[in-house]
Coordinates of C-alpha atoms and ligand atoms in Angstrom, one line a residue:
M29 CA 219.7 14.9 -17.8
N30 CA 216.2 15.3 -16.0
D31 CA 217.8 12.8 -13.4
A32 CA 220.4 15.7 -12.0
P33 CA 219.2 16.5 -8.5
Y34 CA 219.2 20.2 -9.0
A35 CA 218.4 22.1 -12.3
L36 CA 221.0 24.6 -10.8
E37 CA 223.7 24.8 -8.2
L38 CA 226.1 27.5 -7.1
R39 CA 229.0 26.6 -4.9
K40 CA 230.7 29.4 -3.3
V41 CA 230.4 31.6 -6.4
T42 CA 232.2 34.9 -6.1
K43 CA 232.1 37.6 -8.9
R44 CA 234.7 40.7 -8.6
F45 CA 235.1 43.6 -10.8
G46 CA 238.3 45.2 -10.1
D47 CA 237.7 46.0 -6.2
I48 CA 234.2 45.6 -6.4
V49 CA 232.9 42.3 -4.9
A50 CA 229.5 42.1 -6.8
V51 CA 228.7 38.5 -5.4
D52 CA 230.5 37.2 -2.2
G53 CA 230.7 33.4 -2.2
I54 CA 227.0 32.6 -2.6
D55 CA 225.8 28.9 -2.4
L56 CA 222.5 28.0 -3.8
Q57 CA 220.7 25.0 -5.2
V58 CA 217.5 25.1 -7.3
P59 CA 215.7 21.7 -7.9
Q60 CA 214.0 21.0 -11.4
G61 CA 210.6 22.6 -11.7
E62 CA 211.0 25.2 -8.9
F63 CA 210.0 28.9 -9.1
F64 CA 213.1 30.6 -7.3
S65 CA 213.4 34.3 -6.7
L66 CA 216.7 36.4 -5.9
L67 CA 215.3 39.1 -3.9
G68 CA 217.3 42.1 -2.7
P69 CA 218.1 45.9 -3.0
S70 CA 219.5 47.5 -5.9
G71 CA 223.4 46.9 -6.3
C72 CA 223.2 43.4 -4.1
G73 CA 224.4 41.3 -7.0
K74 CA 221.2 40.0 -8.4
T75 CA 221.7 40.8 -12.2
T76 CA 225.4 39.6 -11.6
T77 CA 224.3 36.3 -10.4
L78 CA 221.7 35.6 -13.1
R79 CA 224.3 36.6 -16.0
M80 CA 226.8 34.0 -14.4
I81 CA 224.3 31.4 -14.6
A82 CA 223.5 32.5 -18.2
G83 CA 227.0 32.5 -19.1
F84 CA 227.6 36.2 -19.9
E85 CA 230.0 36.4 -16.8
E86 CA 232.5 33.8 -15.5
P87 CA 232.7 33.5 -11.6
T88 CA 236.0 34.7 -10.4
E89 CA 235.8 32.0 -8.0
G90 CA 233.4 29.0 -7.2
T91 CA 231.6 26.4 -9.4
L92 CA 228.4 26.5 -11.0
L93 CA 226.5 23.5 -12.4
L94 CA 223.8 23.0 -14.6
A95 CA 221.7 19.9 -14.3
G96 CA 224.6 18.5 -12.3
K97 CA 227.3 19.4 -15.0
E98 CA 230.1 22.0 -14.4
G99 CA 229.0 24.9 -16.3
N100 CA 231.7 27.7 -15.6
E101 CA 233.3 27.4 -19.3
I102 CA 230.2 26.7 -21.3
P103 CA 229.2 29.5 -23.6
P104 CA 225.7 31.0 -23.1
F105 CA 224.5 29.4 -26.4
R106 CA 225.4 25.9 -25.4
R107 CA 223.8 26.4 -21.9
N108 CA 220.1 25.0 -21.5
T109 CA 219.1 28.5 -20.1
N110 CA 217.4 31.4 -21.5
L111 CA 217.4 35.1 -20.1
V112 CA 214.4 37.3 -20.4
F113 CA 215.2 41.2 -19.5
Q114 CA 213.2 43.9 -18.3
S115 CA 213.4 45.6 -21.6
Y116 CA 212.2 43.0 -23.9
A117 CA 213.6 44.3 -27.1
L118 CA 211.3 42.5 -29.7
F119 CA 212.4 42.9 -33.5
P120 CA 210.1 46.0 -34.4
H121 CA 210.1 44.7 -38.3
M122 CA 208.9 41.5 -37.5
T123 CA 205.7 40.1 -36.4
V124 CA 204.9 38.4 -33.3
F125 CA 205.4 34.9 -35.0
E126 CA 208.5 35.8 -36.6
N127 CA 209.9 37.3 -33.4
V128 CA 209.2 34.0 -31.6
A129 CA 210.2 31.9 -34.6
F130 CA 213.8 33.6 -34.7
G131 CA 215.2 31.3 -32.1
P132 CA 214.4 28.0 -33.7
R133 CA 214.8 29.0 -37.1
R134 CA 218.5 30.2 -36.1
A135 CA 218.7 26.6 -34.9
R136 CA 217.7 25.3 -38.4
L137 CA 214.7 23.5 -37.3
P138 CA 212.4 22.2 -40.0
E139 CA 209.8 24.8 -40.8
P140 CA 206.8 22.7 -39.6
E141 CA 208.4 22.0 -36.2
V142 CA 209.2 25.7 -36.0
R143 CA 205.5 26.5 -36.6
E144 CA 204.3 23.8 -34.2
R145 CA 206.5 25.2 -31.4
V146 CA 206.0 28.8 -32.0
M147 CA 202.3 28.4 -31.9
A148 CA 202.6 26.3 -28.7
A149 CA 204.7 28.8 -27.1
L150 CA 202.0 31.6 -28.2
E151 CA 199.1 29.3 -26.8
T152 CA 201.2 29.0 -23.6
V153 CA 201.4 33.0 -23.3
R154 CA 197.8 33.3 -24.6
M155 CA 199.0 35.2 -27.7
A156 CA 198.1 33.0 -30.3
G157 CA 195.3 35.1 -31.8
L158 CA 197.9 38.0 -32.2
A159 CA 200.5 36.1 -33.9
E160 CA 200.5 38.3 -37.1
R161 CA 200.6 41.6 -35.3
L162 CA 203.7 43.8 -35.2
P163 CA 205.3 44.7 -31.7
R164 CA 204.4 48.3 -32.0
S165 CA 200.7 47.5 -31.9
L166 CA 200.8 45.4 -28.7
S167 CA 200.4 46.6 -25.1
G168 CA 203.4 46.6 -22.7
G169 CA 201.8 43.2 -21.2
Q170 CA 201.6 41.6 -24.6
R171 CA 205.0 42.4 -25.6
Q172 CA 206.2 41.0 -22.2
R173 CA 204.3 37.9 -23.1
V174 CA 205.9 37.7 -26.3
A175 CA 209.2 38.1 -24.9
L176 CA 208.5 35.2 -22.7
A177 CA 207.3 33.2 -25.5
R178 CA 210.4 33.9 -27.5
A179 CA 212.4 32.2 -24.5
L180 CA 210.2 29.3 -23.8
V181 CA 210.0 28.4 -27.6
N182 CA 213.8 27.4 -27.1
R183 CA 212.6 24.8 -24.3
P184 CA 215.1 25.8 -21.9
A185 CA 215.8 23.8 -18.7
V186 CA 216.3 26.9 -16.8
L187 CA 214.5 30.2 -17.5
L188 CA 216.2 33.3 -15.9
L189 CA 213.9 36.5 -15.7
D190 CA 215.5 39.9 -14.7
E191 CA 212.8 42.2 -13.5
P192 CA 210.8 41.3 -16.4
L193 CA 207.6 43.0 -15.1
G194 CA 209.5 46.2 -14.2
A195 CA 208.2 48.4 -16.9
L196 CA 204.4 47.6 -16.5
D197 CA 202.0 49.4 -14.2
L198 CA 200.9 48.2 -11.0
K199 CA 197.7 46.4 -12.1
L200 CA 199.3 44.7 -15.0
R201 CA 202.2 43.8 -13.2
K202 CA 199.9 41.9 -10.5
E203 CA 198.0 40.0 -13.4
M204 CA 201.4 39.1 -15.3
Q205 CA 202.7 37.9 -11.9
L206 CA 199.9 35.2 -11.6
E207 CA 200.2 34.6 -15.3
L208 CA 204.0 33.9 -14.7
K209 CA 203.4 31.5 -12.1
R210 CA 200.7 29.8 -14.3
I211 CA 203.0 29.3 -17.1
Q212 CA 205.8 28.0 -14.8
R213 CA 203.6 25.5 -13.5
E214 CA 202.3 24.7 -16.9
V215 CA 205.8 24.2 -18.6
G216 CA 207.2 22.7 -15.4
I217 CA 210.8 24.2 -15.8
C218 CA 212.8 25.9 -13.3
F219 CA 212.4 29.6 -13.2
V220 CA 215.0 32.0 -11.5
Y221 CA 213.2 35.2 -11.1
V222 CA 215.2 38.4 -10.1
T223 CA 213.2 41.4 -8.3
H224 CA 213.7 43.9 -5.7
D225 CA 209.8 43.8 -5.0
Q226 CA 209.4 41.5 -1.9
E227 CA 205.6 41.4 -2.5
E228 CA 206.2 40.1 -5.9
A229 CA 208.8 37.4 -4.8
M230 CA 206.5 36.3 -2.1
T231 CA 203.5 36.1 -4.4
M232 CA 205.2 33.9 -7.1
S233 CA 208.0 32.0 -5.7
D234 CA 208.1 28.4 -4.1
R235 CA 211.4 29.6 -2.6
L236 CA 213.4 32.7 -2.5
A237 CA 216.8 34.0 -1.5
V238 CA 217.1 37.4 0.1
M239 CA 220.4 39.1 -1.0
N240 CA 222.5 41.7 0.6
E241 CA 225.8 43.2 -0.4
G242 CA 226.4 40.3 -2.6
R243 CA 225.8 37.8 -0.1
I244 CA 222.7 35.6 0.7
E245 CA 221.2 36.4 3.9
Q246 CA 218.6 33.7 3.7
I247 CA 217.1 31.1 1.6
G248 CA 213.5 29.7 2.3
T249 CA 209.9 29.6 1.5
P250 CA 208.0 32.9 1.5
E251 CA 206.5 31.7 4.8
E252 CA 209.8 31.1 6.4
V253 CA 211.6 34.2 5.7
Y254 CA 208.4 36.3 6.6
H255 CA 207.9 34.5 10.1
R256 CA 211.2 33.1 11.0
P257 CA 213.8 35.8 9.3
A258 CA 217.3 34.8 9.6
T259 CA 218.6 38.5 10.3
R260 CA 217.4 42.0 11.2
F261 CA 218.0 42.9 7.4
V262 CA 215.8 40.2 6.3
A263 CA 213.0 41.2 8.9
E264 CA 213.0 44.7 7.6
F265 CA 213.5 43.8 3.9
I266 CA 210.5 41.4 3.9
G267 CA 207.2 43.0 5.0
E268 CA 207.3 45.4 7.8
A269 CA 209.0 44.4 11.1
N270 CA 208.9 46.2 14.8
I271 CA 212.0 45.5 16.3
L272 CA 212.5 45.6 20.1
E273 CA 215.8 45.3 21.9
A274 CA 215.6 42.7 24.6
T275 CA 217.8 40.4 27.0
V276 CA 217.4 36.7 27.4
D277 CA 215.8 35.5 30.4
R278 CA 215.3 31.8 29.9
V279 CA 216.9 29.3 27.5
E280 CA 215.9 25.7 26.3
D281 CA 218.0 23.7 24.0
G282 CA 220.1 26.6 23.2
S283 CA 217.2 28.7 22.1
P284 CA 215.7 31.7 24.0
V285 CA 212.3 31.1 25.3
Q286 CA 211.6 34.1 27.4
V287 CA 213.1 37.7 27.2
S288 CA 212.8 40.9 28.8
I289 CA 212.4 44.0 26.8
E290 CA 214.0 47.6 27.8
D291 CA 211.0 48.7 29.8
G292 CA 211.0 45.5 31.9
T293 CA 208.2 43.6 30.1
T294 CA 208.9 40.0 29.8
T295 CA 207.4 38.0 27.1
T296 CA 207.9 34.3 25.9
V297 CA 209.1 34.2 22.2
A298 CA 208.1 31.2 19.6
S299 CA 211.4 30.9 17.5
C300 CA 214.7 32.0 17.0
N301 CA 217.4 31.9 14.5
E302 CA 220.3 32.0 16.8
A303 CA 222.1 28.6 18.1
D304 CA 223.6 28.5 21.4
C305 CA 221.8 31.5 22.9
E306 CA 222.8 32.4 26.7
V307 CA 220.9 33.8 29.6
G308 CA 221.7 37.4 29.7
S309 CA 222.6 37.7 25.7
R310 CA 221.2 40.9 24.1
V311 CA 218.9 40.0 21.2
L312 CA 216.2 41.7 19.0
V313 CA 212.6 40.6 19.0
V314 CA 210.9 40.9 15.7
L315 CA 207.1 41.7 15.7
R316 CA 205.0 41.8 12.7
P317 CA 202.3 44.9 12.7
E318 CA 199.3 42.5 12.3
H319 CA 200.3 40.7 15.3
L320 CA 200.0 43.8 17.3
Q321 CA 196.8 45.0 19.2
L322 CA 195.9 48.1 20.9
H323 CA 194.2 48.5 24.1
R324 CA 193.2 51.5 26.2
S325 CA 194.7 49.8 29.6
R326 CA 197.3 47.4 30.2
P327 CA 196.0 43.9 29.1
E328 CA 196.3 41.4 31.6
D329 CA 197.4 38.0 29.9
L330 CA 199.3 39.6 27.2
P331 CA 202.9 40.9 27.2
A332 CA 202.4 44.9 26.2
T333 CA 204.3 48.1 26.1
E334 CA 202.8 51.5 26.8
G335 CA 202.8 54.5 24.4
R336 CA 200.8 57.2 22.7
V337 CA 198.9 57.0 19.2
A338 CA 200.8 59.4 17.0
E339 CA 199.1 58.6 13.6
V340 CA 196.0 56.8 12.3
I341 CA 196.1 56.1 8.5
F342 CA 193.2 54.7 6.7
Q343 CA 194.2 52.2 4.0
G344 CA 191.2 50.6 2.8
S345 CA 191.3 47.0 4.0
V346 CA 193.6 47.8 6.7
I347 CA 194.1 50.7 9.2
R348 CA 197.7 51.5 10.3
F349 CA 198.4 53.0 13.7
V350 CA 201.9 54.5 14.6
V351 CA 202.5 54.5 18.3
E352 CA 205.4 56.1 20.0
R353 CA 206.5 54.1 22.7
L354 CA 207.1 55.7 26.1
A355 CA 210.4 53.8 26.4
G356 CA 211.6 55.2 22.9
G357 CA 211.0 54.2 19.4
T358 CA 207.7 53.5 17.5
L359 CA 205.6 50.7 16.8
T360 CA 203.3 50.0 13.7
V361 CA 200.0 48.3 14.3
L362 CA 197.8 47.0 11.6
D363 CA 194.2 46.3 12.0
T364 CA 191.5 45.1 9.5
T365 CA 188.9 47.9 8.9
A366 CA 186.4 45.1 9.6
T367 CA 186.6 45.8 13.3
P368 CA 185.5 49.4 14.7
H369 CA 189.0 50.9 15.9
R370 CA 189.1 52.7 19.1
A371 CA 192.1 54.9 18.8
A372 CA 192.6 58.4 17.7
P373 CA 196.0 60.5 17.4
G374 CA 197.2 61.5 20.9
D375 CA 195.5 58.7 23.0
G376 CA 197.4 56.8 25.4
V377 CA 197.5 53.1 24.5
W378 CA 198.9 49.9 25.4
V379 CA 200.3 47.7 22.6
S380 CA 200.0 44.1 23.3
W381 CA 201.6 41.1 20.9
L382 CA 200.8 37.5 20.5
P383 CA 203.8 35.7 21.8
E384 CA 203.3 32.7 19.5
W385 CA 204.5 35.0 16.7
A386 CA 207.3 36.6 18.6
H387 CA 210.6 35.9 16.7
V388 CA 214.3 36.5 18.0
V389 CA 217.2 37.5 15.8
S390 CA 220.8 38.3 16.8
S391 CA 221.7 42.0 17.9
S392 CA 224.8 41.8 16.3
D393 CA 223.8 43.9 13.4
L394 CA 222.4 46.2 15.8
Ligands
LIG422 N1 230.4 45.1 -15.3 C1 230.8 45.7 -14.1 N2 231.8 46.3 -13.9 C2 231.9 46.9 -12.7 N3 231.0 46.8 -11.6 C3 229.9 46.1 -12.0 C4 229.7 45.5 -13.2 N4 228.4 45.0 -13.3 C5 227.9 45.1 -11.9 N5 228.9 45.8 -11.2 C6 228.6 46.2 -9.8 O1 228.3 45.1 -9.0 C7 227.3 45.2 -7.9 C8 226.0 44.5 -8.2 O2 225.4 44.7 -9.4 P1 224.3 44.1 -9.9 O3 224.0 44.7 -11.2 O4 224.7 42.9 -10.0 O5 222.9 44.5 -8.8 P2 221.6 44.2 -8.8 O6 221.1 43.6 -7.6 O7 221.1 43.6 -10.2 O8 220.9 45.7 -8.6 P3 219.5 46.4 -9.4 O9 218.3 46.0 -8.6 O10 219.8 48.0 -9.3 O11 219.5 45.8 -10.7 C9 226.9 46.8 -8.1 O12 227.9 47.4 -7.2 C10 227.5 47.2 -9.6 O13 227.9 48.6 -9.7
LIG423 MG1 219.9 44.2 -11.7

């Protein structure tokens, strides 16, 4: 079974609830051992997708394969998947040990094996020392670890996690993100992780799918979706994006290599998601705030646009400038506080960018 090319594969999977299209013809392939995330805003179909993988919902159309086998009709308890929810619902009257032992005991494993498996799962989540505690005496992070052990003890081929850290405070959530990543690496199984938090998805995932209104807009590594977003939606959902409208000046192999923004500034661009671009096409240039720089006067050898500083916000390690462009719209510039900053609200400035990071997306969803 481990020879199957993918732990999980979805082919043109759609789920409708009456008139609502919750999931709209998605394709995805998750190899064995990958940490894969489904990322997107509320209501985009993440939970529905996960529930279909777990077998709690049946696809309206399309095919789901688990370890290469068609799985649409396999009932949840026969699938080699396990789902971990945000509300981890431990049995309150059972100890940590008994909570984790529940699955293996129900599967009628011999008691010595139950014990061995439970303790191994508790070791993995670093809870072996608290095996005799009751859930109410545990912190939120500890309860989440027990919930995870309760899933891992069943040795699923795919572990499905639906916003499992949503109830934790920020600091604990960040610790648990690294913990989950360590655990995934250690047990070596495939994790499919649902979140609407882009930072969380980038921190943990080998690859992620960005979903919007039931569809997948892009699948890629965190670096790919950040530096080369496929659409405006992805550019704005992942990190922060400055978007400039532009016209294509020069094309090589179907890709724009030089564009003009509305105020006449020309810039070379590094990458583009659109095939078959033509000279004169309208496109959008995506510029990340950390690739922008402020100048007192027009820089000589960098593309730049003119504006006025509207806000300067100190954020600790970085400082954020909001600049109102003379041509309209605003730009966000991020600088580290290691360099002394030179601009104050009201200052006239030029904002330049590094063309080697300028990325073009289609203007069709303008
Ligand atoms: N059982 C159901 N009956 C009717 N509509 C449903 C059902 N389950 C989900 N939906 C709808 O399907 C769409 C996708 O829901 P889903 O729960 O998958 O979103 P989500 O991405 O998990 O959102 P969130 O981040 O808020 O959890 C929503 O419009 C939701 O209202
Ligand atoms: Mg959900």
